[in-house]
Amino acid sequence: MQLKHAERKHKIDLTMMEDLCKYKMRILEERESHLENEMISLQEEFNAKLQKQKETQEELVRNYNEKLRNLQEEQLTEMKRVAELQSLKASIGLSNANKKNVEEVVSKELTLREIAIEEKQKELLEFEERLNRTKTSLDSKKASIDTRIEEFETKMAKEKLSLEQQKKYLKLSQNILAEKEMYWEREKQCEKDFVTSCKQELEARAELQGTVEEVRRLKSRLETERNEIKKEEMRLKEEKWRLRNIEQEFSFQEKHVQKLLQEAELKKDEGVRALKKAQSIERHLDERVENVEKRMMELNRKEELLTKVCTNADDSFSRLFAGQEKNFEFKGVYVLCSKKYLQDISKYPGCQPQKCGRFVMDNVISNEEVNTMMALVKRGLSYGGSHGGASILDLHTGAMSKGVHFVNLYKLVSPHRLLDIRELEVYRIVRKKIQNVLAAKFGLVPEMLHLTKPTFFSRLTNKSPLSSNDEYWHPHVDKETYPSFHYTTLLYLNDYGIDFRGGQFQFIDNGNSKSAVQPKKGRVLLFTSGQENAHYVEKVISGERYAITISFTCDYREAIPDPLSKF
Ligand SMILES: O=C(O)CCC(=O)C(=O)O
Ligand SMILES: [Fe+2]
């Protein structure tokens, strides 16, 4: 603003100066022309006067010359007359008498003539004197005129010089003005440049500010990431240490195995013989087991029929398929596969069951393994748990009931803090064991089966339901609830009738007959997931019922990774 104001003021000054210069120039030019005119008229006047003087002088000279000529002529005539007289005198010399008179007359005449000549000469001298005076006066006049002309010329030269100087000065002023104008143009340009540079700087500053913010954000993110990495490093160190221990143990085991192998080598022959014997025994036993299984199936059917007859069942009779007090190495029944199930599973060759059915096994999972699983589920659910009757914890996805919703447990607590790698290893072994017995019971190769979701821990109580998920006792078909399911397995973690009351698993056959499985610590229940195995869980009356639902699919696209992969 200030600069603009100064510029405006300076512009006004410049215009004023310019106008003044122009005005001065005009006056000087006028003066110059006036002086020139004056000089011309003066010169003319002088020339005229000079001419006049010259003419007068010439006339005087002419007059003088004429008078001089006249005088000279007169003198000449007088002299002639004198000469005549003298000659006359000489001729008359004879007569003295006359002579004297004549002489007197002549001398008188001569004197008179001489006086006249003298007078004339005097007059001539005077005239000459006057002429000289006039000449001198004319010369002095001429000299004075010359001096005046000279003076005037010097004055004129001075004037001209001053005019030239003034002109030069004006030119200089104009140049200065032009320079100033240029300077102001430059100043203006500079100001413009300055304003643009200011703007650019402001933009750059704003940009810089943004970058600084970004950098700050990045820094803080980096800081958190660095902390995470540090934690990760710590965990890795622990892991390395643990792995080293395992490695040591492993090498120890390897040595032991080698020792055993050596021993085995020694006993090879003996072993081969024993093997052959064992194989024949096994064959024999297999046949017996098969017979026993057939007989058991027969007995189961008979038992079923008997129960039906004994209870003289109405529309909904229930029989006990696997009681809690009993220990089953294996108990199972085959059921007819539902049409829909067969249709779906036929898409996966090598994954179809020889027969659909349901099986219970009590000696597959050890007590320690169950205890580890129990500790794991209790720790996980301590971070959440449903306000209603059913709490779910899925270690694969991190999904967990909390209040009336599901949350991601791994967002509440990192998998490293929550889970112990040894527990996860046990979880993996348990799952693998179940996969193997499932494959064996349905005549499949274990690798055809893939773990699918949801695979989860459950804790059921008698709390009133607060969301649809809490309502766990409704009859359902797993394949319909979860289309990826082909085989359902359950591992019970505590005991029916001891740790809780109610909560029996019920198969529903032909829409009305039920077949109950009572949960037992370490009990494994396997069944095909179709309509043939519709089921429900009875309401828990008291206590807490813990179980794991482990589901398998034949579709590799539906497979889920092991929770171990999170480490
Ligand atoms: O917990 C049980 O016994 C059965 C649960 C069940 O039916 C299911 O998860 O689909
Ligand atoms: Fe189910």
PDB file of N, CA and C and ligand atoms in Angstrom, residues 456 458 460 476 478 482 490 492 505 535 537 545 547 549, ligand 1:
ATOM      1  N   PHE A 456     -15.599 -72.964  16.357  1.00  0.00           N
ATOM      2  CA  PHE A 456     -15.608 -72.056  17.519  1.00  0.00           C
ATOM      3  C   PHE A 456     -15.784 -72.790  18.856  1.00  0.00           C
ATOM      4  N   SER A 458     -17.762 -72.754  22.497  1.00  0.00           N
ATOM      5  CA  SER A 458     -19.047 -72.204  22.976  1.00  0.00           C
ATOM      6  C   SER A 458     -19.159 -72.372  24.492  1.00  0.00           C
ATOM      7  N   LEU A 460     -22.355 -72.237  27.104  1.00  0.00           N
ATOM      8  CA  LEU A 460     -23.818 -72.061  27.190  1.00  0.00           C
ATOM      9  C   LEU A 460     -24.233 -72.005  28.657  1.00  0.00           C
ATOM     10  N   HIS A 476     -32.051 -77.546  14.164  1.00  0.00           N
ATOM     11  CA  HIS A 476     -31.511 -77.055  12.891  1.00  0.00           C
ATOM     12  C   HIS A 476     -30.688 -78.127  12.183  1.00  0.00           C
ATOM     13  N   ASP A 478     -27.123 -78.393  10.207  1.00  0.00           N
ATOM     14  CA  ASP A 478     -25.896 -77.572  10.080  1.00  0.00           C
ATOM     15  C   ASP A 478     -25.649 -77.103   8.652  1.00  0.00           C
ATOM     16  N   TYR A 482     -24.999 -73.384   7.803  1.00  0.00           N
ATOM     17  CA  TYR A 482     -23.685 -73.015   7.233  1.00  0.00           C
ATOM     18  C   TYR A 482     -23.434 -73.849   5.972  1.00  0.00           C
ATOM     19  N   LEU A 490     -17.853 -82.351  17.289  1.00  0.00           N
ATOM     20  CA  LEU A 490     -17.928 -81.586  18.550  1.00  0.00           C
ATOM     21  C   LEU A 490     -17.002 -82.237  19.557  1.00  0.00           C
ATOM     22  N   TYR A 492     -16.540 -82.096  23.607  1.00  0.00           N
ATOM     23  CA  TYR A 492     -17.094 -81.537  24.848  1.00  0.00           C
ATOM     24  C   TYR A 492     -15.973 -81.388  25.876  1.00  0.00           C
ATOM     25  N   PHE A 505     -27.320 -82.950  23.923  1.00  0.00           N
ATOM     26  CA  PHE A 505     -27.396 -82.822  22.465  1.00  0.00           C
ATOM     27  C   PHE A 505     -28.441 -83.819  21.978  1.00  0.00           C
ATOM     28  N   HIS A 535     -30.657 -81.585  14.492  1.00  0.00           N
ATOM     29  CA  HIS A 535     -30.412 -81.679  15.943  1.00  0.00           C
ATOM     30  C   HIS A 535     -30.705 -80.362  16.647  1.00  0.00           C
ATOM     31  N   VAL A 537     -29.741 -78.369  20.838  1.00  0.00           N
ATOM     32  CA  VAL A 537     -29.153 -78.491  22.176  1.00  0.00           C
ATOM     33  C   VAL A 537     -30.230 -78.090  23.169  1.00  0.00           C
ATOM     34  N   ARG A 545     -21.778 -74.795  30.257  1.00  0.00           N
ATOM     35  CA  ARG A 545     -21.477 -75.940  29.379  1.00  0.00           C
ATOM     36  C   ARG A 545     -20.474 -75.473  28.319  1.00  0.00           C
ATOM     37  N   ALA A 547     -17.932 -76.355  24.988  1.00  0.00           N
ATOM     38  CA  ALA A 547     -17.699 -77.296  23.878  1.00  0.00           C
ATOM     39  C   ALA A 547     -16.958 -76.584  22.746  1.00  0.00           C
ATOM     40  N   THR A 549     -17.057 -76.576  18.514  1.00  0.00           N
ATOM     41  CA  THR A 549     -17.630 -77.077  17.260  1.00  0.00           C
ATOM     42  C   THR A 549     -16.517 -76.950  16.227  1.00  0.00           C
TER      43      THR A 549
HETATM   44  O1  LIG B   1     -22.859 -77.671  21.359  1.00  0.00           O
HETATM   45  C1  LIG B   1     -23.438 -78.644  20.866  1.00  0.00           C
HETATM   46  O2  LIG B   1     -23.583 -79.673  21.433  1.00  0.00           O
HETATM   47  C2  LIG B   1     -23.995 -78.498  19.464  1.00  0.00           C
HETATM   48  C3  LIG B   1     -23.870 -77.180  18.877  1.00  0.00           C
HETATM   49  C4  LIG B   1     -24.478 -77.099  17.507  1.00  0.00           C
HETATM   50  O3  LIG B   1     -25.455 -77.642  17.216  1.00  0.00           O
HETATM   51  C5  LIG B   1     -23.866 -76.344  16.490  1.00  0.00           C
HETATM   52  O4  LIG B   1     -22.861 -75.686  16.765  1.00  0.00           O
HETATM   53  O5  LIG B   1     -24.312 -76.355  15.336  1.00  0.00           O
END
